[in-house]
Amino acid sequence: MGKLQGKVAVITGASKGIGAGTAKSLAAEGASVVVNYASSKEGADRVVKEITSKGGKAIAVQGSVAKAADVERIFSETKKAFGKVDVLVNNAGVYEFSPIEEVTEEHYHRIFNTNVLGLLLTTKEAVKHFNGDGGSIINVGSAVTELTPPTTAVYTGTKGAVDAITRTLSKELGPKKIRVNSINPGMVETEGVHAAGFIGSDFQKQFEAQTPLGRIGQPEDISSIAVFLASADSAWLTGELLVASGGLR
């Protein structure tokens, strides 16, 4: 029996990276998981296949978290397949760094619509589906709110909003037995980080040199914390921002 036996979890942006790792880890602990994706059906199907091949339960559901109609469909498909929702992992996010001189309205809205509006819309819908036993909402923030690197004003602004929303909703939803916490990762080796050219770069070496544990993170470093926050092991935690950065501040 896993820690999450009988639980149903929705993970947004779960076709790759931290989201995929989290979906696999929650499923390994017995949860039935919904692998949400915006565009990468192939990636989401791969995650589902990996879970089901090991005896787990998972489905892939397409939908943009920034669109209310899509979010409603994600949760209606979840209820149709598994009957309920116990855990929401707000992992869907986009990043694009730009000096202030190059910030545009489009750049701002694209990042805020996914990283902030999307989180609010999915949380709003999840609250409707949690039963009287409550639930766990796990937001994926970022250590950038502590590191505040140059050229990340918009992205860091979205993650600052996630920090504030996490603490606010923990107070608002606590009376409904719904816990709200955030995992704020440092640099993690994902497909997106590879695509951005960070792996093997001076940027990575600089990060590692400043990190007490001497390395960048792996998806499993984050997904194991998500399992903890989804389970009864963290029953007395809400409103917490867990900085998972190998000690980098």
CSV table of C-alpha atoms in Angstrom, one decimal:
chain,number,residue,atom,x,y,z
A,1,MET,CA,0.0,0.0,0.0
A,2,GLY,CA,1.4,3.3,-1.1
A,3,LYS,CA,1.1,6.6,0.8
A,4,LEU,CA,-1.5,7.8,-1.8
A,5,GLN,CA,-3.6,4.6,-2.2
A,6,GLY,CA,-7.1,5.6,-3.3
A,7,LYS,CA,-6.2,9.2,-4.0
A,8,VAL,CA,-6.8,11.0,-7.3
A,9,ALA,CA,-4.3,13.7,-8.4
A,10,VAL,CA,-4.5,16.2,-11.3
A,11,ILE,CA,-1.0,17.4,-12.4
A,12,THR,CA,-1.0,20.3,-14.8
A,13,GLY,CA,1.8,20.6,-17.4
A,14,ALA,CA,2.8,17.0,-16.8
A,15,SER,CA,4.0,15.9,-20.3
A,16,LYS,CA,7.6,16.4,-19.4
A,17,GLY,CA,10.0,17.7,-16.7
A,18,ILE,CA,9.0,18.2,-13.1
A,19,GLY,CA,5.3,17.6,-14.0
A,20,ALA,CA,6.1,14.2,-15.6
A,21,GLY,CA,8.3,13.2,-12.7
A,22,THR,CA,5.6,14.2,-10.2
A,23,ALA,CA,2.9,12.2,-12.1
A,24,LYS,CA,5.1,9.1,-12.0
A,25,SER,CA,6.0,9.5,-8.3
A,26,LEU,CA,2.4,10.1,-7.2
A,27,ALA,CA,1.3,7.1,-9.2
A,28,ALA,CA,4.1,4.9,-7.7
A,29,GLU,CA,2.6,5.7,-4.3
A,30,GLY,CA,-0.9,4.5,-5.4
A,31,ALA,CA,-2.6,7.6,-6.7
A,32,SER,CA,-4.7,7.6,-9.9
A,33,VAL,CA,-3.2,10.5,-11.9
A,34,VAL,CA,-4.4,12.9,-14.6
A,35,VAL,CA,-1.6,13.9,-16.8
A,36,ASN,CA,-2.6,17.3,-18.2
A,37,TYR,CA,-0.8,18.8,-21.2
A,38,ALA,CA,-1.3,21.9,-23.4
A,39,SER,CA,0.3,20.7,-26.7
A,40,SER,CA,2.6,17.7,-26.2
A,41,LYS,CA,0.1,14.8,-26.6
A,42,GLU,CA,3.0,12.5,-27.4
A,43,GLY,CA,4.8,13.4,-24.2
A,44,ALA,CA,1.7,13.0,-22.1
A,45,ASP,CA,0.9,9.6,-23.7
A,46,ARG,CA,4.4,8.5,-22.9
A,47,VAL,CA,4.0,9.4,-19.2
A,48,VAL,CA,0.7,7.6,-19.1
A,49,LYS,CA,2.1,4.5,-20.7
A,50,GLU,CA,5.0,4.4,-18.3
A,51,ILE,CA,2.6,4.6,-15.3
A,52,THR,CA,0.1,2.0,-16.6
A,53,SER,CA,2.9,-0.4,-17.7
A,54,LYS,CA,3.9,-0.6,-14.0
A,55,GLY,CA,0.3,-1.3,-12.9
A,56,GLY,CA,-0.6,2.3,-12.1
A,57,LYS,CA,-3.7,4.3,-13.2
A,58,ALA,CA,-3.4,7.3,-15.4
A,59,ILE,CA,-5.1,9.2,-18.2
A,60,ALA,CA,-3.9,12.2,-20.4
A,61,VAL,CA,-6.2,15.2,-20.7
A,62,GLN,CA,-5.5,18.1,-23.0
A,63,GLY,CA,-6.2,21.6,-21.9
A,64,SER,CA,-4.7,25.1,-21.5
A,65,VAL,CA,-4.9,26.1,-17.8
A,66,ALA,CA,-5.2,29.8,-19.0
A,67,LYS,CA,-8.7,29.0,-20.5
A,68,ALA,CA,-11.6,28.5,-18.1
A,69,ALA,CA,-13.5,26.2,-20.5
A,70,ASP,CA,-10.4,23.9,-20.8
A,71,VAL,CA,-9.9,23.8,-17.1
A,72,GLU,CA,-13.6,22.8,-16.6
A,73,ARG,CA,-13.0,20.0,-19.1
A,74,ILE,CA,-9.9,18.8,-17.4
A,75,PHE,CA,-11.8,18.3,-14.1
A,76,SER,CA,-14.9,16.8,-15.7
A,77,GLU,CA,-12.7,14.2,-17.5
A,78,THR,CA,-11.0,13.5,-14.1
A,79,LYS,CA,-14.4,12.9,-12.4
A,80,LYS,CA,-15.6,10.8,-15.3
A,81,ALA,CA,-12.5,8.6,-15.1
A,82,PHE,CA,-11.8,8.4,-11.4
A,83,GLY,CA,-14.9,9.8,-9.6
A,84,LYS,CA,-13.2,12.5,-7.5
A,85,VAL,CA,-10.2,14.8,-6.9
A,86,ASP,CA,-8.0,14.8,-3.8
A,87,VAL,CA,-4.8,16.4,-5.0
A,88,LEU,CA,-4.0,19.3,-7.4
A,89,VAL,CA,-0.4,20.0,-8.5
A,90,ASN,CA,-0.2,23.4,-10.2
A,91,ASN,CA,2.9,22.7,-12.3
A,92,ALA,CA,2.0,24.2,-15.7
A,93,GLY,CA,4.3,27.2,-16.3
A,94,VAL,CA,6.3,29.0,-19.0
A,95,TYR,CA,9.4,31.1,-18.7
A,96,GLU,CA,11.1,33.5,-21.0
A,97,PHE,CA,13.8,35.9,-19.7
A,98,SER,CA,14.0,39.4,-21.1
A,99,PRO,CA,15.7,42.7,-20.1
A,100,ILE,CA,13.3,45.4,-19.1
A,101,GLU,CA,13.9,47.2,-22.4
A,102,GLU,CA,12.5,44.3,-24.3
A,103,VAL,CA,9.4,43.6,-22.2
A,104,THR,CA,6.2,43.7,-24.2
A,105,GLU,CA,2.5,43.4,-23.4
A,106,GLU,CA,2.4,40.0,-25.2
A,107,HIS,CA,5.4,38.8,-23.2
A,108,TYR,CA,3.8,39.8,-19.9
A,109,HIS,CA,0.4,38.4,-20.7
A,110,ARG,CA,1.7,35.1,-22.0
A,111,ILE,CA,3.7,34.4,-18.8
A,112,PHE,CA,1.2,35.8,-16.3
A,113,ASN,CA,-1.8,34.0,-18.1
A,114,THR,CA,-0.2,30.6,-17.6
A,115,ASN,CA,1.7,31.0,-14.4
A,116,VAL,CA,-0.8,33.0,-12.4
A,117,LEU,CA,-4.2,33.1,-14.0
A,118,GLY,CA,-3.9,29.4,-14.9
A,119,LEU,CA,-3.1,28.5,-11.2
A,120,LEU,CA,-6.1,30.5,-10.0
A,121,LEU,CA,-8.5,28.9,-12.5
A,122,THR,CA,-7.4,25.3,-11.8
A,123,THR,CA,-7.6,25.9,-8.1
A,124,LYS,CA,-11.0,27.5,-8.4
A,125,GLU,CA,-12.2,24.4,-10.2
A,126,ALA,CA,-10.5,21.9,-7.9
A,127,VAL,CA,-12.2,23.4,-4.9
A,128,LYS,CA,-15.5,22.5,-6.4
A,129,HIS,CA,-14.5,18.9,-6.7
A,130,PHE,CA,-12.8,18.3,-3.4
A,131,ASN,CA,-15.1,16.4,-1.1
A,132,GLY,CA,-15.7,16.9,2.7
A,133,ASP,CA,-12.4,15.2,3.5
A,134,GLY,CA,-10.5,18.2,2.1
A,135,GLY,CA,-7.5,18.0,-0.2
A,136,SER,CA,-4.0,19.1,-1.0
A,137,ILE,CA,-3.0,21.8,-3.5
A,138,ILE,CA,0.6,21.9,-4.4
A,139,ASN,CA,1.8,24.9,-6.3
A,140,VAL,CA,5.2,24.9,-8.1
A,141,GLY,CA,6.8,28.2,-7.6
A,142,SER,CA,10.5,29.0,-8.0
A,143,ALA,CA,13.6,29.9,-6.0
A,144,VAL,CA,13.9,32.9,-8.3
A,145,THR,CA,11.7,34.8,-5.8
A,146,GLU,CA,14.7,34.6,-3.4
A,147,LEU,CA,17.5,34.8,-6.0
A,148,THR,CA,15.9,37.6,-8.1
A,149,PRO,CA,18.3,37.2,-11.1
A,150,PRO,CA,18.5,40.0,-13.6
A,151,THR,CA,16.4,39.9,-16.8
A,152,THR,CA,13.7,37.8,-15.1
A,153,ALA,CA,11.4,40.6,-13.8
A,154,VAL,CA,8.2,39.2,-15.5
A,155,TYR,CA,8.9,35.6,-14.7
A,156,THR,CA,10.0,36.3,-11.1
A,157,GLY,CA,6.9,38.5,-10.8
A,158,THR,CA,4.7,35.6,-11.6
A,159,LYS,CA,6.4,33.4,-9.0
A,160,GLY,CA,6.2,36.1,-6.4
A,161,ALA,CA,2.5,36.1,-7.1
A,162,VAL,CA,2.5,32.3,-6.6
A,163,ASP,CA,4.1,32.7,-3.2
A,164,ALA,CA,1.5,35.3,-2.1
A,165,ILE,CA,-1.4,33.3,-3.5
A,166,THR,CA,-0.2,30.1,-1.7
A,167,ARG,CA,-0.2,31.9,1.6
A,168,THR,CA,-3.5,33.7,1.0
A,169,LEU,CA,-5.4,30.6,-0.1
A,170,SER,CA,-4.0,28.5,2.7
A,171,LYS,CA,-5.9,30.8,5.1
A,172,GLU,CA,-9.0,31.0,2.8
A,173,LEU,CA,-9.3,27.2,2.2
A,174,GLY,CA,-8.1,25.9,5.6
A,175,PRO,CA,-11.6,25.8,7.0
A,176,LYS,CA,-12.5,23.5,4.2
A,177,LYS,CA,-9.6,21.1,5.2
A,178,ILE,CA,-7.8,22.0,2.0
A,179,ARG,CA,-4.1,22.5,2.4
A,180,VAL,CA,-2.1,24.8,0.1
A,181,ASN,CA,1.7,24.7,-0.1
A,182,SER,CA,4.3,25.5,-2.7
A,183,ILE,CA,7.5,23.9,-3.8
A,184,ASN,CA,10.0,26.5,-5.0
A,185,PRO,CA,12.7,24.6,-7.0
A,186,GLY,CA,16.1,25.9,-8.0
A,187,MET,CA,17.6,24.9,-11.3
A,188,VAL,CA,16.4,21.5,-12.3
A,189,GLU,CA,17.6,19.4,-15.2
A,190,THR,CA,14.6,19.1,-17.5
A,191,GLU,CA,13.9,19.0,-21.2
A,192,GLY,CA,13.2,22.8,-21.1
A,193,VAL,CA,16.5,23.5,-19.4
A,194,HIS,CA,18.3,21.4,-22.0
A,195,ALA,CA,16.4,23.2,-24.8
A,196,ALA,CA,17.4,26.6,-23.4
A,197,GLY,CA,21.1,25.6,-23.6
A,198,PHE,CA,21.7,25.9,-19.8
A,199,ILE,CA,23.1,22.3,-19.4
A,200,GLY,CA,26.9,22.3,-19.6
A,201,SER,CA,26.9,26.1,-19.8
A,202,ASP,CA,28.8,28.6,-17.6
A,203,PHE,CA,25.4,29.5,-16.2
A,204,GLN,CA,25.0,26.0,-14.8
A,205,LYS,CA,28.6,26.0,-13.5
A,206,GLN,CA,27.9,29.3,-11.7
A,207,PHE,CA,24.7,27.9,-10.2
A,208,GLU,CA,26.5,24.8,-8.9
A,209,ALA,CA,29.4,26.8,-7.5
A,210,GLN,CA,27.0,28.9,-5.4
A,211,THR,CA,24.9,25.8,-4.3
A,212,PRO,CA,25.9,24.3,-1.0
A,213,LEU,CA,25.0,20.8,-2.2
A,214,GLY,CA,27.1,21.4,-5.3
A,215,ARG,CA,24.7,20.3,-8.1
A,216,ILE,CA,21.6,21.3,-9.9
A,217,GLY,CA,18.4,19.4,-9.1
A,218,GLN,CA,16.7,16.4,-10.8
A,219,PRO,CA,13.0,16.0,-11.3
A,220,GLU,CA,12.9,13.3,-8.6
A,221,ASP,CA,14.3,15.8,-6.1
A,222,ILE,CA,11.1,17.8,-6.5
A,223,SER,CA,8.6,14.9,-7.0
A,224,SER,CA,9.5,13.3,-3.7
A,225,ILE,CA,8.6,16.6,-2.0
A,226,ALA,CA,5.3,16.6,-3.9
A,227,VAL,CA,4.5,13.1,-2.6
A,228,PHE,CA,5.2,14.3,0.9
A,229,LEU,CA,2.8,17.3,0.5
A,230,ALA,CA,0.1,15.2,-1.2
A,231,SER,CA,0.2,12.6,1.7
A,232,ALA,CA,-1.0,12.5,5.3
A,233,ASP,CA,2.7,12.9,6.3
A,234,SER,CA,2.3,16.7,5.8
A,235,ALA,CA,-1.2,16.9,7.3
A,236,TRP,CA,-0.2,19.8,9.7
A,237,LEU,CA,1.5,21.9,6.9
A,238,THR,CA,-0.3,24.6,5.0
A,239,GLY,CA,0.8,28.0,3.6
A,240,GLU,CA,4.4,26.8,3.4
A,241,LEU,CA,6.9,27.7,0.7
A,242,LEU,CA,9.5,24.9,0.5
A,243,VAL,CA,12.6,26.1,-1.3
A,244,ALA,CA,14.2,23.1,-3.0
A,245,SER,CA,17.4,24.5,-4.3
A,246,GLY,CA,20.2,22.5,-2.7
A,247,GLY,CA,20.6,25.3,-0.2
A,248,LEU,CA,21.1,28.1,-2.8
A,249,ARG,CA,19.6,31.4,-1.5
